Amino acid sequence: MGLIIAANWKMHKTTADTEEFCRAILQDVEKFAGVEVLICPPYTSLPAATNILGGSSLKLGAQDLHWEQEGAFTGEIAGPMLTDLGVEYVIIGHSERRHVIGEDDSRIRAKVKAALECGLKPILCVGETEAQREAGSTNSVIRQQLLSALEGMAAGDMDELVIAYEPVWAIGTGKAAQPGDADAACSFIREVLAKYAGEEMADKVRIQYGGSVKEKNIDSFVELSSIQGALVGGASLEAESFSALIQAARKAV
Ligand code: PEP
């Protein structure tokens, strides 16, 4: 299974910043062969990114979507609006949405369903807080988040699914998980998926690690057989550092 590395820009970059980044990263695209690379800019930058990256091997993701396909939901963005812009992936249940915006498991489940209905591939984020890890509940939190989000999902849809294991305490803190802990959590995720949909389907799901991934530490995650890529925040904001990170990942597998 090839690596999938996604840039999550969060609430950063204007249209001009996006254009500059996309033009720069395109210069290095041949150095990414074999790695699926996606850029997830804010909604407002999607048209600029699609104009520049369209036709290249770099793909586009969105950072969220609404659970309905259209309707009276002021300020929200629906899946068909994203596919219309050439978006292929969508991040769902990022910890900032769970813990800062207050999104709950039922909303996340509805968003996974909405994404699949309009042909978007979900990147479903799961992960424990520091207090949950200290209380020894990492696995039970992950199991609950996964089973709740996937409830009702057909096993046949699993090959479109990407799971990002992102321990909340590692996101944006500079304190990445120990590779051994990430390995244990990602192996556990695959066990839960296998119980849910069977081993054959579970083996098709790519699992990313996310949380303070940089050029210097990406190798220690992607060399693990339980991990097939990374969801990257801070280190994805500059084309140069993101490109270096992708190249380091490629060398490590
Ligand atoms: C993220 O945004 O999902 C993330 C992992 O951020 P960072 O790489 O900055 O920790």
Coordinates of C-alpha atoms and ligand atoms in Angstrom, one line a residue:
M1 CA 0.0 0.0 0.0
G2 CA 1.5 3.4 -1.0
L3 CA 1.9 6.3 1.4
I4 CA -0.7 9.1 1.6
I5 CA 0.6 12.4 3.0
A6 CA -1.9 15.3 3.5
A7 CA -1.3 18.9 4.3
N8 CA -3.8 20.4 6.7
W9 CA -3.4 24.1 6.5
K10 CA -6.2 24.8 9.0
M11 CA -7.2 28.5 9.0
H12 CA -4.0 29.7 7.2
K13 CA -3.3 31.3 3.8
T14 CA -4.9 33.8 1.5
T15 CA -5.5 33.1 -2.2
A16 CA -2.1 34.7 -3.0
D17 CA -0.3 32.6 -0.4
T18 CA -2.0 29.5 -1.8
E19 CA -0.9 30.3 -5.4
E20 CA 2.6 30.8 -4.3
F21 CA 2.7 27.6 -2.3
C22 CA 1.1 25.5 -5.2
R23 CA 3.5 26.9 -7.8
A24 CA 6.5 26.1 -5.6
I25 CA 5.4 22.6 -4.6
L26 CA 4.7 21.7 -8.3
Q27 CA 8.4 22.1 -9.0
D28 CA 9.1 19.1 -6.8
V29 CA 6.3 16.8 -7.9
E30 CA 8.6 14.3 -9.6
K31 CA 10.4 13.8 -6.3
F32 CA 7.1 12.5 -4.8
A33 CA 6.7 9.5 -7.1
G34 CA 4.8 6.7 -5.3
V35 CA 3.4 8.9 -2.6
E36 CA -0.1 10.2 -2.8
V37 CA 0.1 13.9 -1.8
L38 CA -2.9 16.0 -0.9
I39 CA -3.3 19.7 0.0
C40 CA -6.2 20.6 2.3
P41 CA -6.5 24.4 2.2
P42 CA -9.3 26.5 3.6
Y43 CA -12.4 26.5 1.5
T44 CA -11.6 30.0 0.2
S45 CA -8.4 28.8 -1.4
L46 CA -9.8 25.7 -3.1
P47 CA -10.4 27.4 -6.4
A48 CA -6.9 28.9 -6.6
A49 CA -5.4 25.5 -5.6
T50 CA -7.5 23.6 -8.1
N51 CA -6.5 26.0 -10.9
I52 CA -2.8 25.5 -10.3
L53 CA -2.7 21.8 -9.2
G54 CA -5.4 20.5 -11.6
G55 CA -3.9 18.0 -14.1
S56 CA -0.9 17.3 -11.8
S57 CA -0.6 14.3 -9.5
L58 CA -1.2 16.5 -6.4
K59 CA -4.7 16.1 -5.0
L60 CA -7.0 18.4 -3.1
G61 CA -8.8 17.8 0.2
A62 CA -11.2 19.9 2.2
Q63 CA -11.0 20.3 6.0
D64 CA -14.6 19.6 6.7
L65 CA -18.1 19.4 5.1
H66 CA -21.7 19.6 6.1
W67 CA -23.8 16.5 6.6
E68 CA -26.5 17.6 4.3
Q69 CA -26.1 17.9 0.5
E70 CA -27.8 21.4 0.5
G71 CA -30.2 23.4 2.5
A72 CA -30.7 26.3 5.0
F73 CA -27.3 26.0 6.9
T74 CA -25.8 29.5 6.9
G75 CA -22.1 29.5 6.7
E76 CA -21.7 25.8 5.9
I77 CA -20.3 24.0 2.8
A78 CA -21.8 20.8 1.3
G79 CA -20.0 17.9 -0.3
P80 CA -21.2 18.6 -3.9
M81 CA -19.8 22.1 -3.6
L82 CA -16.4 20.5 -2.9
T83 CA -16.5 17.9 -5.7
D84 CA -17.5 20.7 -8.0
L85 CA -14.1 22.3 -7.3
G86 CA -12.1 19.1 -7.9
V87 CA -11.8 18.1 -4.3
E88 CA -11.3 14.3 -3.8
Y89 CA -10.7 13.9 0.0
V90 CA -12.3 15.5 3.1
I91 CA -11.0 15.6 6.7
I92 CA -13.7 14.6 9.1
G93 CA -13.6 14.8 12.9
H94 CA -10.3 16.6 13.3
S95 CA -9.6 17.1 17.0
E96 CA -10.0 20.9 16.6
R97 CA -13.5 20.3 15.4
R98 CA -14.2 17.7 18.1
H99 CA -12.7 19.6 21.0
V100 CA -12.8 23.3 20.0
I101 CA -15.9 23.5 17.9
G102 CA -17.7 20.7 19.9
E103 CA -18.6 18.3 17.1
D104 CA -19.9 15.1 18.5
D105 CA -19.8 11.5 17.2
S106 CA -23.3 11.6 15.6
R107 CA -22.3 14.6 13.5
I108 CA -19.1 12.9 12.5
R109 CA -21.0 9.8 11.5
A110 CA -23.4 11.9 9.4
K111 CA -20.5 13.7 7.7
V112 CA -18.7 10.4 6.8
K113 CA -22.0 9.2 5.2
A114 CA -22.5 12.5 3.4
A115 CA -18.9 12.4 2.0
L116 CA -19.3 8.9 0.7
E117 CA -22.7 9.7 -0.8
C118 CA -21.2 12.4 -3.0
G119 CA -18.0 10.6 -3.9
L120 CA -15.6 12.2 -1.4
K121 CA -13.0 10.0 0.3
P122 CA -13.1 10.6 4.1
I123 CA -10.0 11.1 6.2
L124 CA -11.5 10.2 9.6
C125 CA -9.5 11.5 12.5
V126 CA -9.5 9.7 15.8
G127 CA -7.3 10.1 18.9
E128 CA -7.3 10.5 22.7
T129 CA -6.6 13.5 24.8
E130 CA -3.7 13.6 27.3
A131 CA -6.0 13.0 30.2
Q132 CA -7.6 10.0 28.4
R133 CA -4.1 8.5 27.7
E134 CA -3.0 9.0 31.3
A135 CA -6.2 7.3 32.5
G136 CA -5.3 4.3 30.3
S137 CA -8.4 4.8 28.0
T138 CA -6.6 5.3 24.7
N139 CA -7.9 2.1 23.1
S140 CA -11.5 2.5 24.4
V141 CA -11.6 6.1 23.1
I142 CA -10.3 5.1 19.7
R143 CA -12.7 2.1 19.5
Q144 CA -15.7 4.3 20.4
Q145 CA -14.8 7.1 17.9
L146 CA -14.2 4.6 15.1
L147 CA -17.3 2.4 15.7
S148 CA -19.5 5.4 16.1
A149 CA -18.3 7.1 12.9
L150 CA -18.5 3.9 10.8
E151 CA -21.9 2.7 12.0
G152 CA -24.0 1.8 9.0
M153 CA -21.1 2.1 6.6
A154 CA -21.0 -0.7 4.0
A155 CA -17.8 -2.8 4.2
G156 CA -17.5 -2.1 0.4
D157 CA -16.9 1.6 1.1
M158 CA -13.9 0.9 3.3
D159 CA -11.4 1.0 0.4
E160 CA -12.2 4.7 0.1
L161 CA -11.5 5.4 3.7
V162 CA -8.4 6.8 5.3
I163 CA -8.0 6.9 9.1
A164 CA -5.8 9.5 10.8
Y165 CA -4.6 8.6 14.2
E166 CA -4.0 11.9 15.9
P167 CA -3.4 12.0 19.6
V168 CA -4.8 15.4 20.7
W169 CA -1.8 16.2 22.9
A170 CA 0.6 15.8 19.9
I171 CA -1.2 18.2 17.6
G172 CA 0.6 21.5 17.2
T173 CA 2.6 21.0 20.3
G174 CA 6.0 19.9 18.9
K175 CA 5.6 16.8 21.1
A176 CA 5.1 13.9 18.6
A177 CA 4.0 10.5 19.9
Q178 CA 6.6 7.9 20.5
P179 CA 6.7 5.7 17.4
G180 CA 6.0 2.6 19.6
D181 CA 2.8 4.2 20.9
A182 CA 1.7 5.3 17.5
D183 CA 2.4 1.7 16.3
A184 CA 0.3 0.3 19.1
A185 CA -2.6 2.7 18.4
C186 CA -2.6 2.2 14.6
S187 CA -2.4 -1.6 15.0
F188 CA -5.3 -1.4 17.3
I189 CA -7.3 0.7 14.8
R190 CA -6.8 -2.0 12.2
E191 CA -7.9 -4.7 14.6
V192 CA -11.1 -2.7 15.3
L193 CA -11.7 -2.3 11.5
A194 CA -11.1 -6.0 11.0
K195 CA -13.7 -6.9 13.6
Y196 CA -16.1 -4.5 12.0
A197 CA -15.6 -5.3 8.3
G198 CA -13.4 -8.4 8.1
E199 CA -9.6 -8.5 7.6
E200 CA -9.6 -8.2 3.9
M201 CA -11.5 -4.9 4.0
A202 CA -9.5 -3.6 7.0
D203 CA -6.3 -4.2 5.1
K204 CA -7.4 -1.8 2.4
V205 CA -7.7 1.1 4.8
R206 CA -4.7 3.5 4.9
I207 CA -3.9 4.7 8.4
Q208 CA -2.0 7.9 8.9
Y209 CA -0.2 9.2 12.0
G210 CA -0.7 12.9 12.7
G211 CA 0.8 15.1 15.5
S212 CA 3.9 17.2 15.2
V213 CA 5.2 15.3 12.2
K214 CA 8.3 17.0 10.6
E215 CA 11.0 16.1 8.0
K216 CA 13.2 14.9 10.9
N217 CA 10.7 12.4 12.4
I218 CA 8.5 11.2 9.6
D219 CA 10.8 8.2 8.9
S220 CA 10.2 6.8 12.4
F221 CA 6.4 6.6 11.7
V222 CA 6.2 5.5 8.0
E223 CA 8.8 2.8 8.4
L224 CA 6.2 1.0 10.7
S225 CA 4.0 -1.5 8.8
S226 CA 1.0 -0.2 10.8
I227 CA 1.3 3.3 9.3
Q228 CA 0.8 4.4 5.7
G229 CA 1.3 8.1 5.8
A230 CA 0.8 11.3 7.8
L231 CA -1.6 14.2 8.3
V232 CA 0.6 17.2 8.7
G233 CA -0.3 20.6 10.1
G234 CA 2.5 23.1 10.9
A235 CA 5.2 21.5 8.7
S236 CA 2.9 21.7 5.7
L237 CA 2.6 25.4 5.6
E238 CA 5.9 26.1 3.7
A239 CA 6.3 24.3 0.3
E240 CA 10.0 23.7 1.1
S241 CA 9.5 22.0 4.4
F242 CA 6.5 20.0 3.2
S243 CA 8.4 18.8 0.1
A244 CA 11.4 17.8 2.3
L245 CA 9.1 15.9 4.6
I246 CA 7.5 14.0 1.7
Q247 CA 10.9 13.1 0.2
A248 CA 12.1 11.9 3.7
A249 CA 9.0 9.7 3.9
R250 CA 9.6 8.3 0.5
K251 CA 13.2 7.4 1.4
A252 CA 12.1 5.6 4.6
V253 CA 9.8 3.0 3.0
Ligands
PEP1 C1 -3.0 18.5 12.2 O1 -3.4 19.6 11.9 O2 -3.8 17.5 12.0 C2 -1.7 18.3 12.8 C3 -1.3 17.1 13.1 O3 -1.0 19.4 13.1 P1 0.6 19.4 13.5 O4 1.3 18.7 12.4 O5 1.0 20.9 13.5 O6 0.8 18.8 14.8

